[in-house]
Coordinates of C-alpha atoms and ligand atoms in Angstrom, one line a residue:
Chain A
X1 CA 103.1 60.7 106.1
X2 CA 102.2 59.6 109.6
X3 CA 101.5 62.5 111.9
X4 CA 104.2 61.6 114.5
X5 CA 106.9 61.4 111.7
X6 CA 106.0 64.8 110.4
X7 CA 106.0 66.2 114.0
X8 CA 109.5 64.9 114.4
X9 CA 110.8 66.4 111.2
X10 CA 109.2 69.7 112.1
X11 CA 110.9 69.6 115.5
X12 CA 114.3 69.2 113.9
X13 CA 113.7 72.4 112.1
X14 CA 112.6 74.6 115.0
X15 CA 115.1 77.3 115.7
X16 CA 115.8 79.1 118.9
X17 CA 115.3 82.9 118.5
X18 CA 116.1 85.2 121.4
X19 CA 113.4 87.7 122.0
X20 CA 115.5 90.9 122.1
X21 CA 118.9 92.6 121.6
X22 CA 119.8 92.1 117.9
X23 CA 122.7 93.5 115.9
X24 CA 121.3 94.5 112.6
X25 CA 123.1 94.6 109.2
X26 CA 121.5 95.9 106.0
X27 CA 121.1 94.4 102.6
X28 CA 122.5 96.0 99.4
X29 CA 119.6 94.8 97.2
X30 CA 116.9 95.9 99.7
X31 CA 118.4 99.3 100.4
X32 CA 118.3 99.9 96.6
X33 CA 115.0 98.2 95.7
X34 CA 113.0 98.1 98.9
X35 CA 114.4 101.1 100.9
X36 CA 111.1 101.5 102.8
X37 CA 111.1 97.9 103.9
X38 CA 114.5 98.3 105.6
X39 CA 113.3 101.5 107.2
X40 CA 110.1 99.8 108.4
X41 CA 112.0 96.9 109.9
X42 CA 113.6 99.2 112.4
X43 CA 110.4 101.2 112.9
X44 CA 108.2 98.1 113.5
X45 CA 110.7 96.3 115.7
X46 CA 111.8 99.3 117.7
X47 CA 108.6 101.4 117.9
X48 CA 105.7 99.0 117.6
X49 CA 107.4 96.1 119.4
X50 CA 109.8 97.9 121.7
X51 CA 112.8 95.8 120.8
X52 CA 116.5 96.7 120.9
X53 CA 117.7 96.5 117.3
X54 CA 121.1 98.1 116.9
X55 CA 122.9 99.3 113.8
X56 CA 126.3 100.9 113.3
X57 CA 127.1 103.1 110.2
X58 CA 130.4 101.3 109.8
X59 CA 129.1 98.0 108.5
X60 CA 129.2 97.4 104.8
X61 CA 128.1 95.0 102.1
X62 CA 128.7 91.3 103.1
X63 CA 130.0 90.8 99.6
X64 CA 127.6 88.0 99.0
X65 CA 126.4 89.0 95.6
X66 CA 129.9 89.6 94.3
X67 CA 130.9 86.3 95.7
X68 CA 128.1 84.4 94.0
X69 CA 128.9 86.3 90.7
X70 CA 132.4 84.8 91.2
X71 CA 133.9 88.3 91.3
X72 CA 135.7 88.0 94.6
X73 CA 137.5 85.0 96.1
X74 CA 136.0 83.0 98.9
X75 CA 138.6 84.2 101.5
X76 CA 137.7 87.8 100.6
X77 CA 134.0 87.2 101.3
X78 CA 134.9 85.4 104.5
X79 CA 137.1 88.3 105.7
X80 CA 134.5 90.9 104.9
X81 CA 132.1 88.8 107.0
X82 CA 134.7 88.4 109.8
X83 CA 134.9 92.2 109.9
X84 CA 131.1 92.5 110.3
X85 CA 131.3 90.1 113.2
X86 CA 134.1 92.2 114.7
X87 CA 131.8 95.2 114.6
X88 CA 129.1 93.2 116.3
X89 CA 131.5 92.1 119.0
X90 CA 132.8 95.6 119.6
X91 CA 129.3 96.8 120.0
X92 CA 128.6 94.3 122.7
X93 CA 126.0 92.2 120.9
X94 CA 125.9 88.4 120.2
X95 CA 122.6 88.0 118.3
X96 CA 123.2 88.8 114.6
X97 CA 120.4 89.6 112.1
X98 CA 121.1 90.2 108.4
X99 CA 118.4 91.7 106.3
X100 CA 118.9 89.6 103.1
X101 CA 118.6 85.9 102.2
X102 CA 121.8 86.0 100.1
X103 CA 123.6 87.5 103.2
X104 CA 122.0 85.0 105.5
X105 CA 123.0 82.1 103.3
X106 CA 126.5 83.6 103.1
X107 CA 126.8 83.8 106.9
X108 CA 125.5 80.3 107.4
X109 CA 127.8 78.9 104.8
X110 CA 130.8 80.6 106.3
X111 CA 130.1 79.6 109.9
X112 CA 129.5 76.0 108.8
X113 CA 132.6 75.9 106.7
X114 CA 134.6 77.2 109.7
X115 CA 133.0 74.6 111.9
X116 CA 134.1 71.9 109.5
X117 CA 137.5 73.3 108.7
X118 CA 138.8 75.2 111.8
X119 CA 142.1 75.9 110.1
X120 CA 140.3 78.1 107.7
X121 CA 138.7 80.1 110.5
X122 CA 142.2 80.6 112.0
X123 CA 143.5 81.8 108.6
X124 CA 140.6 84.3 108.2
X125 CA 141.2 85.6 111.8
X126 CA 144.9 86.2 110.8
X127 CA 143.9 88.0 107.6
X128 CA 141.3 90.2 109.4
X129 CA 144.0 91.2 111.9
X130 CA 146.5 91.9 109.2
X131 CA 144.0 94.0 107.1
X132 CA 142.0 95.7 109.9
X133 CA 143.6 95.0 113.3
X134 CA 140.2 93.6 114.4
X135 CA 139.2 90.5 116.3
X136 CA 135.8 88.9 116.6
X137 CA 133.5 86.5 118.4
X138 CA 131.1 84.4 116.2
X139 CA 127.5 85.3 116.8
X140 CA 125.7 83.2 119.4
X141 CA 122.5 83.4 117.4
X142 CA 122.1 84.0 113.7
X143 CA 118.6 84.8 112.4
X144 CA 117.3 86.3 109.2
X145 CA 115.1 89.4 109.5
X146 CA 112.1 87.4 108.4
X147 CA 112.8 84.9 111.3
X148 CA 112.3 87.8 113.7
X149 CA 109.1 89.0 112.1
X150 CA 108.0 85.3 112.2
X151 CA 109.0 85.2 115.9
X152 CA 106.9 88.3 116.7
X153 CA 104.1 87.5 114.3
X154 CA 101.5 86.9 117.0
X155 CA 102.4 90.2 118.7
X156 CA 101.9 91.9 115.3
X157 CA 98.6 90.1 114.9
X158 CA 97.4 91.4 118.3
X159 CA 98.2 95.0 117.3
X160 CA 96.8 94.6 113.8
X161 CA 94.4 97.1 112.2
X162 CA 93.7 94.9 109.2
X163 CA 93.5 91.2 108.6
X164 CA 94.3 89.2 105.5
X165 CA 90.6 88.7 104.9
X166 CA 88.6 89.6 101.8
X167 CA 86.3 92.2 103.1
X168 CA 83.6 91.5 100.5
X169 CA 83.5 87.7 100.9
X170 CA 84.9 87.3 104.5
X171 CA 87.2 84.6 103.1
X172 CA 91.0 84.5 103.9
X173 CA 93.1 86.0 101.1
X174 CA 94.7 83.3 99.0
X175 CA 98.5 83.8 99.2
X176 CA 101.6 82.0 97.8
X177 CA 104.9 82.2 99.6
X178 CA 108.4 82.1 98.1
X179 CA 111.2 81.3 100.5
X180 CA 114.3 82.1 98.4
X181 CA 116.9 79.4 97.6
X182 CA 119.6 80.5 100.0
X183 CA 117.4 80.6 103.1
X184 CA 117.5 76.8 103.6
X185 CA 118.4 74.9 100.5
X186 CA 122.1 74.7 101.5
X187 CA 121.7 74.2 105.3
X188 CA 118.0 73.2 105.9
X189 CA 118.4 73.1 109.6
X190 CA 119.2 76.8 109.7
X191 CA 115.8 77.9 108.4
X192 CA 112.5 77.7 110.2
X193 CA 110.8 74.6 108.9
X194 CA 113.9 73.6 106.8
X195 CA 113.9 73.3 103.0
X196 CA 111.0 70.8 102.9
X197 CA 108.4 72.5 105.1
X198 CA 109.6 76.1 105.4
X199 CA 107.2 77.9 107.7
X200 CA 108.7 81.3 108.1
X201 CA 106.4 83.0 105.7
X202 CA 103.5 80.6 105.9
X203 CA 103.4 81.3 109.7
X204 CA 103.0 85.0 109.1
X205 CA 100.3 84.6 106.5
X206 CA 98.3 82.3 108.8
X207 CA 98.6 84.3 111.9
X208 CA 97.5 87.5 110.1
X209 CA 94.4 85.7 108.7
X210 CA 95.4 84.6 105.2
X211 CA 95.4 81.2 103.6
X212 CA 98.6 79.7 102.2
X213 CA 98.1 78.1 98.8
X214 CA 100.3 75.4 97.4
X215 CA 101.3 75.1 93.7
X216 CA 103.6 72.7 91.9
X217 CA 106.6 75.0 91.4
X218 CA 106.4 76.5 94.8
X219 CA 110.0 75.7 95.6
X220 CA 111.5 76.5 92.2
X221 CA 114.1 79.3 92.1
X222 CA 112.8 82.7 91.0
X223 CA 115.6 82.7 88.5
X224 CA 117.9 85.4 89.9
X225 CA 121.1 83.3 89.3
X226 CA 123.4 86.2 90.2
X227 CA 125.5 86.6 87.1
X228 CA 122.5 85.4 85.1
X229 CA 120.8 88.7 86.0
X230 CA 123.7 91.1 86.4
X231 CA 124.8 90.4 82.8
X232 CA 122.3 91.7 80.3
X233 CA 123.1 88.8 77.9
X234 CA 121.9 86.2 80.4
X235 CA 118.6 87.6 81.6
X236 CA 116.5 85.2 79.5
X237 CA 117.5 82.7 82.2
X238 CA 115.8 84.8 84.9
X239 CA 112.6 85.6 83.1
X240 CA 112.1 82.0 82.0
X241 CA 112.3 80.7 85.5
X242 CA 109.9 83.3 86.9
X243 CA 107.6 82.5 83.9
X244 CA 107.6 78.8 84.8
X245 CA 106.5 79.7 88.4
X246 CA 103.7 82.0 87.3
X247 CA 102.4 79.5 84.7
X248 CA 102.4 76.8 87.5
X249 CA 100.6 79.2 89.9
X250 CA 97.9 80.3 87.4
X251 CA 95.2 77.7 88.1
X252 CA 95.3 78.3 91.9
X253 CA 93.7 81.7 92.1
X254 CA 96.6 83.3 94.0
X255 CA 95.8 86.9 95.1
X256 CA 99.2 87.9 96.5
X257 CA 102.7 86.6 97.0
X258 CA 104.8 86.9 100.1
X259 CA 108.6 86.7 99.7
X260 CA 111.6 86.2 101.9
X261 CA 114.4 87.4 99.7
X262 CA 114.7 90.8 98.1
X263 CA 115.9 89.5 94.8
X264 CA 112.9 87.1 94.5
X265 CA 110.5 90.0 95.4
X266 CA 112.0 92.3 92.8
X267 CA 112.1 89.7 90.1
X268 CA 108.7 88.2 90.6
X269 CA 107.3 91.8 90.4
X270 CA 109.3 93.0 87.5
X271 CA 109.3 89.9 85.3
X272 CA 105.5 90.0 85.4
X273 CA 105.8 93.4 83.7
X274 CA 108.3 92.0 81.1
X275 CA 106.1 89.0 80.4
X276 CA 103.1 91.3 79.9
X277 CA 105.1 93.5 77.5
X278 CA 106.5 90.5 75.6
X279 CA 103.4 88.3 75.4
X280 CA 100.5 90.5 76.5
X281 CA 99.8 88.0 79.4
X282 CA 99.0 89.1 82.9
X283 CA 98.4 86.8 85.9
X284 CA 96.1 88.8 88.1
X285 CA 92.4 89.7 87.5
X286 CA 91.3 92.2 84.9
X287 CA 94.7 92.9 83.4
X288 CA 96.4 93.4 86.8
X289 CA 99.4 91.4 88.0
X290 CA 99.7 89.5 91.2
X291 CA 101.3 91.8 93.8
X292 CA 104.5 90.5 95.5
X293 CA 105.4 91.7 99.0
X294 CA 108.2 91.8 101.4
X295 CA 107.4 90.6 104.9
X296 CA 107.8 94.2 106.3
X297 CA 105.4 95.5 103.7
X298 CA 102.8 92.9 104.7
X299 CA 103.4 93.4 108.4
X300 CA 103.2 97.1 107.9
X301 CA 99.9 96.9 106.0
X302 CA 98.4 94.7 108.7
X303 CA 99.6 97.1 111.4
X304 CA 97.9 100.0 109.5
X305 CA 100.9 101.9 108.1
X306 CA 100.2 104.1 105.0
X307 CA 101.0 102.0 101.9
X308 CA 103.0 104.8 100.4
X309 CA 105.1 105.0 103.6
X310 CA 105.8 101.3 103.0
X311 CA 107.1 102.1 99.5
X312 CA 104.4 100.2 97.7
X313 CA 104.6 102.8 94.9
X314 CA 107.9 101.3 93.9
X315 CA 106.3 98.1 92.8
X316 CA 105.6 97.7 89.1
X317 CA 102.5 95.5 89.7
X318 CA 99.7 97.7 91.1
X319 CA 99.0 96.9 94.8
X320 CA 95.7 98.8 94.9
X321 CA 93.4 95.8 94.2
X322 CA 95.0 94.0 97.1
X323 CA 94.6 97.1 99.4
X324 CA 90.9 97.3 98.4
X325 CA 90.4 93.6 99.0
X326 CA 91.5 93.7 102.6
X327 CA 90.0 97.2 103.2
X328 CA 93.1 99.3 103.7
X329 CA 92.3 103.0 103.7
X330 CA 94.7 105.0 101.5
X331 CA 94.8 108.1 99.4
X332 CA 95.3 107.1 95.7
X333 CA 96.4 110.6 94.8
X334 CA 99.3 110.6 97.3
X335 CA 101.0 107.6 95.6
X336 CA 103.7 109.4 93.8
X337 CA 104.1 112.5 96.0
X338 CA 107.3 113.4 97.6
X339 CA 107.9 114.7 101.1
X340 CA 105.5 117.5 102.1
X341 CA 103.2 116.5 99.2
X342 CA 105.7 117.7 96.6
X343 CA 104.7 116.9 93.0
X344 CA 107.2 114.4 91.5
X345 CA 105.2 113.7 88.4
X346 CA 104.2 110.0 87.7
X347 CA 105.8 107.0 86.0
X348 CA 104.7 106.1 82.5
X349 CA 102.2 103.3 82.3
X350 CA 103.2 99.9 80.9
X351 CA 101.6 98.8 77.6
X352 CA 99.6 95.8 79.0
X353 CA 100.0 95.5 82.7
X354 CA 97.3 97.6 84.4
X355 CA 98.7 100.2 86.8
X356 CA 97.7 103.4 88.4
Chain B
X1 CA 150.0 75.1 88.1
X2 CA 149.7 71.6 89.6
X3 CA 147.4 69.1 88.0
X4 CA 144.0 70.6 87.7
X5 CA 142.2 68.0 89.8
X6 CA 144.6 68.5 92.6
X7 CA 144.0 72.3 92.4
X8 CA 140.2 71.7 92.7
X9 CA 140.7 69.5 95.7
X10 CA 142.3 72.4 97.6
X11 CA 139.1 74.5 97.3
X12 CA 136.8 74.4 100.4
X13 CA 133.7 74.5 98.2
X14 CA 135.0 71.4 96.4
X15 CA 135.8 69.7 99.7
X16 CA 132.2 70.4 100.8
X17 CA 130.4 69.7 97.6
X18 CA 132.2 66.8 95.9
X19 CA 131.7 63.2 97.0
X20 CA 131.1 60.2 94.8
X21 CA 128.3 60.8 92.3
X22 CA 126.0 58.0 91.3
X23 CA 124.9 59.7 88.2
X24 CA 121.2 59.7 89.2
X25 CA 120.4 63.0 87.5
X26 CA 118.4 64.4 90.5
X27 CA 120.4 67.6 90.4
X28 CA 119.6 68.1 86.7
X29 CA 115.9 67.5 87.3
X30 CA 115.6 70.4 89.8
X31 CA 118.1 72.7 88.2
X32 CA 116.8 76.1 87.0
X33 CA 119.8 76.5 84.7
X34 CA 119.1 73.1 83.0
X35 CA 115.6 74.5 82.4
X36 CA 117.0 77.1 80.1
X37 CA 120.5 76.3 79.0
X38 CA 122.1 73.2 77.4
X39 CA 123.3 72.3 80.8
X40 CA 123.5 69.2 82.9
X41 CA 125.1 69.4 86.3
X42 CA 125.1 65.6 86.6
X43 CA 127.5 65.5 83.6
X44 CA 129.8 68.1 85.2
X45 CA 130.2 66.1 88.4
X46 CA 130.7 63.0 86.4
X47 CA 133.5 64.6 84.3
X48 CA 135.2 65.9 87.4
X49 CA 135.2 62.4 89.0
X50 CA 137.1 61.0 86.1
X51 CA 140.0 63.1 87.4
X52 CA 141.1 63.4 83.8
X53 CA 142.9 66.8 83.5
X54 CA 142.3 67.0 79.7
X55 CA 138.5 66.8 80.2
X56 CA 138.7 69.2 83.2
X57 CA 140.6 71.7 81.1
X58 CA 137.9 71.4 78.4
X59 CA 135.3 72.2 81.1
X60 CA 137.3 75.2 82.4
X61 CA 137.5 76.6 78.8
X62 CA 133.8 76.0 78.0
X63 CA 130.6 78.0 78.5
X64 CA 129.1 75.1 80.5
X65 CA 130.5 76.0 83.9
X66 CA 129.1 79.6 83.6
X67 CA 125.5 78.5 83.2
X68 CA 124.8 77.7 86.8
X69 CA 122.9 80.3 88.9
X70 CA 124.4 79.2 92.2
X71 CA 120.9 78.7 93.7
X72 CA 122.1 75.4 95.4
X73 CA 118.8 73.7 94.8
X74 CA 120.9 70.7 93.7
X75 CA 122.5 70.5 97.2
X76 CA 119.3 69.9 99.0
X77 CA 118.2 67.0 96.7
X78 CA 121.4 65.1 95.9
X79 CA 121.2 61.7 97.6
X80 CA 125.0 61.6 98.0
X81 CA 125.2 65.1 99.5
X82 CA 127.0 66.5 96.5
X83 CA 126.6 70.1 95.6
X84 CA 127.2 70.5 91.9
X85 CA 126.7 74.2 92.5
X86 CA 129.7 74.2 94.9
X87 CA 131.8 72.1 92.5
X88 CA 131.0 74.8 89.8
X89 CA 132.2 77.6 92.2
X90 CA 135.5 75.8 92.5
X91 CA 135.7 75.2 88.7
X92 CA 135.0 78.8 88.0
X93 CA 137.7 79.9 90.5
X94 CA 140.2 77.7 88.7
X95 CA 139.1 78.9 85.3
X96 CA 139.8 82.4 86.4
X97 CA 143.2 81.6 87.9
X98 CA 144.3 79.8 84.8
X99 CA 143.0 82.4 82.4
X100 CA 140.9 79.7 80.7
X101 CA 137.8 81.8 81.3
X102 CA 138.5 84.0 78.3
X103 CA 138.1 81.1 76.0
X104 CA 134.3 81.1 76.3
X105 CA 131.6 83.7 75.6
X106 CA 130.1 83.4 79.1
X107 CA 133.5 83.2 80.8
X108 CA 134.5 86.5 79.3
X109 CA 131.7 88.1 81.4
X110 CA 134.2 88.0 84.3
X111 CA 135.5 91.3 83.1
X112 CA 132.3 93.3 83.4
X113 CA 131.4 91.4 86.6
X114 CA 134.7 92.0 88.3
X115 CA 134.8 95.7 87.3
X116 CA 131.2 96.4 88.4
X117 CA 131.4 94.6 91.8
X118 CA 134.9 95.7 92.7
X119 CA 134.0 99.3 92.0
X120 CA 130.7 99.1 93.9
X121 CA 132.4 97.6 96.9
X122 CA 135.5 99.6 97.0
X123 CA 134.0 103.0 96.1
X124 CA 130.7 102.8 97.8
X125 CA 130.8 99.8 100.2
X126 CA 127.7 98.2 98.6
X127 CA 127.4 95.4 96.0
X128 CA 124.7 97.3 94.2
X129 CA 124.5 101.1 94.3
X130 CA 122.1 103.6 92.6
X131 CA 124.9 105.6 90.9
X132 CA 126.1 102.6 89.0
X133 CA 122.7 101.2 88.2
X134 CA 122.0 102.5 84.7
X135 CA 118.3 102.3 83.9
X136 CA 119.1 101.9 80.2
X137 CA 120.8 98.7 81.0
X138 CA 117.9 97.6 83.2
X139 CA 114.8 98.3 81.3
X140 CA 113.2 95.3 82.9
X141 CA 113.0 97.4 86.1
X142 CA 110.1 99.1 84.5
X143 CA 108.8 102.6 84.0
X144 CA 108.3 102.9 87.8
X145 CA 112.0 102.5 88.3
X146 CA 112.8 105.1 85.7
X147 CA 110.5 107.4 87.6
X148 CA 112.3 106.5 90.9
X149 CA 115.7 107.0 89.3
X150 CA 114.7 110.3 87.8
X151 CA 113.6 111.6 91.3
X152 CA 116.2 109.5 93.2
X153 CA 117.0 111.8 96.1
X154 CA 113.4 112.9 96.6
X155 CA 111.9 109.5 96.3
X156 CA 114.5 108.0 98.8
X157 CA 113.9 110.9 101.1
X158 CA 110.1 110.3 101.0
X159 CA 110.8 106.7 102.0
X160 CA 112.9 107.5 105.0
X161 CA 116.3 106.6 103.6
X162 CA 119.5 108.3 104.6
X163 CA 121.0 108.4 101.1
X164 CA 124.6 109.6 101.2
X165 CA 124.0 110.8 104.8
X166 CA 126.1 110.4 107.9
X167 CA 125.2 107.9 110.7
X168 CA 123.1 104.7 110.3
X169 CA 120.2 104.2 107.9
X170 CA 119.3 103.1 104.4
X171 CA 121.9 103.8 101.7
X172 CA 123.9 105.9 104.1
X173 CA 127.4 107.0 103.1
X174 CA 129.8 104.3 104.2
X175 CA 132.6 106.1 106.1
X176 CA 135.9 106.4 104.4
X177 CA 137.7 104.4 107.1
X178 CA 135.4 101.5 106.5
X179 CA 136.1 101.7 102.7
X180 CA 139.8 101.7 103.5
X181 CA 139.3 98.5 105.5
X182 CA 137.5 96.9 102.6
X183 CA 140.5 97.8 100.4
X184 CA 142.9 96.3 102.9
X185 CA 140.8 93.1 102.9
X186 CA 140.9 93.0 99.1
X187 CA 144.7 93.4 99.2
X188 CA 145.3 90.8 101.9
X189 CA 142.9 88.1 100.7
X190 CA 143.7 88.0 97.0
X191 CA 140.8 90.1 95.5
X192 CA 143.1 92.8 94.3
X193 CA 145.3 90.3 92.7
X194 CA 142.2 88.7 91.1
X195 CA 141.2 92.0 89.6
X196 CA 144.6 92.4 87.9
X197 CA 144.5 88.8 86.7
X198 CA 141.0 89.3 85.1
X199 CA 142.2 92.5 83.5
X200 CA 145.4 91.0 82.2
X201 CA 143.8 87.9 80.6
X202 CA 140.9 89.9 79.2
X203 CA 143.3 92.5 77.7
X204 CA 145.2 89.6 76.0
X205 CA 142.0 88.1 74.7
X206 CA 140.6 91.4 73.5
X207 CA 143.8 92.0 71.4
X208 CA 143.5 88.5 70.0
X209 CA 139.9 89.3 69.0
X210 CA 140.9 92.6 67.5
X211 CA 138.9 94.7 69.9
X212 CA 139.5 97.4 72.4
X213 CA 139.0 96.3 76.0
X214 CA 135.9 98.6 76.2
X215 CA 134.4 96.9 73.2
X216 CA 135.2 93.5 74.6
X217 CA 133.6 94.4 77.9
X218 CA 130.4 95.7 76.3
X219 CA 130.1 92.6 74.1
X220 CA 130.6 90.3 77.1
X221 CA 127.9 92.2 79.0
X222 CA 125.2 92.3 76.4
X223 CA 125.8 89.8 73.5
X224 CA 124.5 86.3 73.6
X225 CA 124.8 83.8 70.7
X226 CA 122.0 81.4 70.4
X227 CA 124.1 78.2 70.9
X228 CA 123.4 78.2 74.6
X229 CA 119.7 77.5 74.7
X230 CA 117.6 74.4 75.0
X231 CA 115.2 73.8 72.2
Ligands
SF4_401 S1 122.1 64.4 92.3 FE1 124.1 64.0 93.2 S2 124.5 61.8 92.9 FE2 122.8 62.4 91.5 S3 123.8 63.0 89.5 FE3 123.6 64.9 90.8 S4 125.6 65.0 91.9 FE4 125.4 62.9 91.1
SF4_402 S1 123.3 75.6 92.0 FE1 123.7 75.6 89.8 S2 123.7 73.4 89.2 FE2 122.8 73.5 91.3 S3 120.6 73.6 90.9 FE3 121.3 75.8 91.0 S4 121.7 76.4 88.9 FE4 121.6 74.1 88.9

C-alpha cells in the first residue's frame, strides 16, 4: 500500500481522548477474573498519573454478557445502559470509560443504533423514566479503559522502572497482541486504529520497549462466543478457536501476549492449560505456556508494581519466566500468600503445563 | 403472530444487519463458528432473503441459529455491510418469542442461560458472580482457580477488592436500591415476561420429553450430541 494511503486510513481511525475527568464503570468478567487489574486501573490512573477517575457504587452490570447470550431483550440491555448514563449525568461527568470490551461494544452499538433510529432512543428514555425516574445525557466521549492507558502510554514509559527488553540479550521482548472482537469489528471507527490496523495495544508494547509480532490468525476470535462458553456442552467451540490461534502463533517465537478484553485474556490463558492436559502440548519454552496479560498488568509491571499485587498469581500459565526475562524483582515465595503474609496453601500443579 | 419475516423486520438488529446478500461466502470464511460447527452464516442470510416463512420457521426450530458466537467478525468483512451475527440475534429473539427454541438441542439451552443470567443480574447486579460460579462446572479454569475459590475472601482481600463491601470498588455489594431499579427495568422492558416465557415453553417441552424441569436444564447445560460438528 502506498504510504499516503495508509496515512489517510490511519487518520480516519484516530480518536479524540480527553486527558482527564472520566466516569469509570467496572466489568463483571474483570472483577471476577482479574480483580487486581481493576484495582490497579484506578491506582495507576489516580496515584501514578494524577487523573480524576470517578466511580459510584450504584452502577451495575451493563448486561452485555446476558444480552449476547440472548438471555435479555435488546430494550432491557439498552435501558440498563441508559441508567448507567443517568448515573454519569447525575455525577456531573461527560467522559465515560467502561472497563470491558463487551461493555464498550455494547455502549457503542447502543449509541449508534440510537443515532440511526432516534425513535428508539426516545422509547428507551420513556422506559427508563417509567422504571427508575431518571434522565440522562449521552456521554460526550466514550473510551475503553485500554484507550486511556494507550493515551497515557508515554507518561507511563517516562515513569517506568522496567522496559520490555530481554535483559540477557538486550533485544525487545517479542509480543503478540489480541484486540478482542467487540472493540472494533462492529464499528471500526470507534477503536484506535480501527479493525484493520488496531494500534491500541501495539502502541503500548512499542512505547514500553517491546516488539509487536504479527502472525496469520492475529485477528481470529479467541473463541469466547458467549453462550458457547457459558454452556458446558458448547465449550469445544471455545478451545478449538484458541487452539487455532496458538498453532498459528507457534512458529513466531512469541514470548508474551497482551490482550484488550478480559474474556480473551482468561481464555487464552486457561485453554493453554486445557490443551496441555488434553494433548500434552505447551506453547512456551521448556514446558511453560505463553503468558497472557491485561494492559494494567503490563503497565503495572513496567511501573514496578509487585507482580503479586497485580494478581499474576491468578494466571494458570506461569509468569515467572517473563518476569525473569525483563528483570523484574519479586519474591517467589510470596506468590500465594494472603494479606499480612498469611499462609493460604498453594494450588495443585497441572499435569503437563509447568507452573510454580 | 404476524408472518415471520415481517416480525424479523421489526427488530433493530435486523434493520442494521440485513441488506441484500450476494452470497459471496466471506462471512463464512472468517467465522469462528463455521470453524467448528456445521454452520454457514452465508446460508442463513440467503434463507432469510427468500422471505419464505416455511424456511424461516425451519431455521427458528433448528440448532443452526444457536451456533453463532456473536463475535461480529462477519460484519467487518461483508462487502454489502450485512451482519449475519445481527440477523442471528433477531432470529434467536423470534425463536424465543414463538417457543420454537425448544425444538432444538442448542435452543433448549435458553433455560439454563436465562436462569443463570437473570439470577446473577437481579440478585447480585453482575452478569457473572463468584457465588454462582461453581468450579466443578468450570474445571477449565484450572487448579489455580480452585485455589482462588477455596480462599475466595482472603484472595480477593489480598488483591485489594471490596468483595461484598459498601462503597465503590471491585465486587462491591451493589446497593439494594440499585437492584430494585434493575428489577423495575426488567419489568418495564420485557425481560421479566421473557423469563416466564422461557420457563413456560421449557416446562412444556420437558413434560413432552418425560423429564423434570431440573433434568431438562441439566441436560441442556452439559449434553452435546455429536451431530453438530465439522468432520
Ligand atoms: S459476506 Fe455478506 S454478502 Fe457475502 S455471503 Fe456473507 S452476508 Fe452475504
Ligand atoms: S457473529 Fe456469528 S456468524 Fe458472524 S462471524 Fe461471529 S460467529 Fe460467525
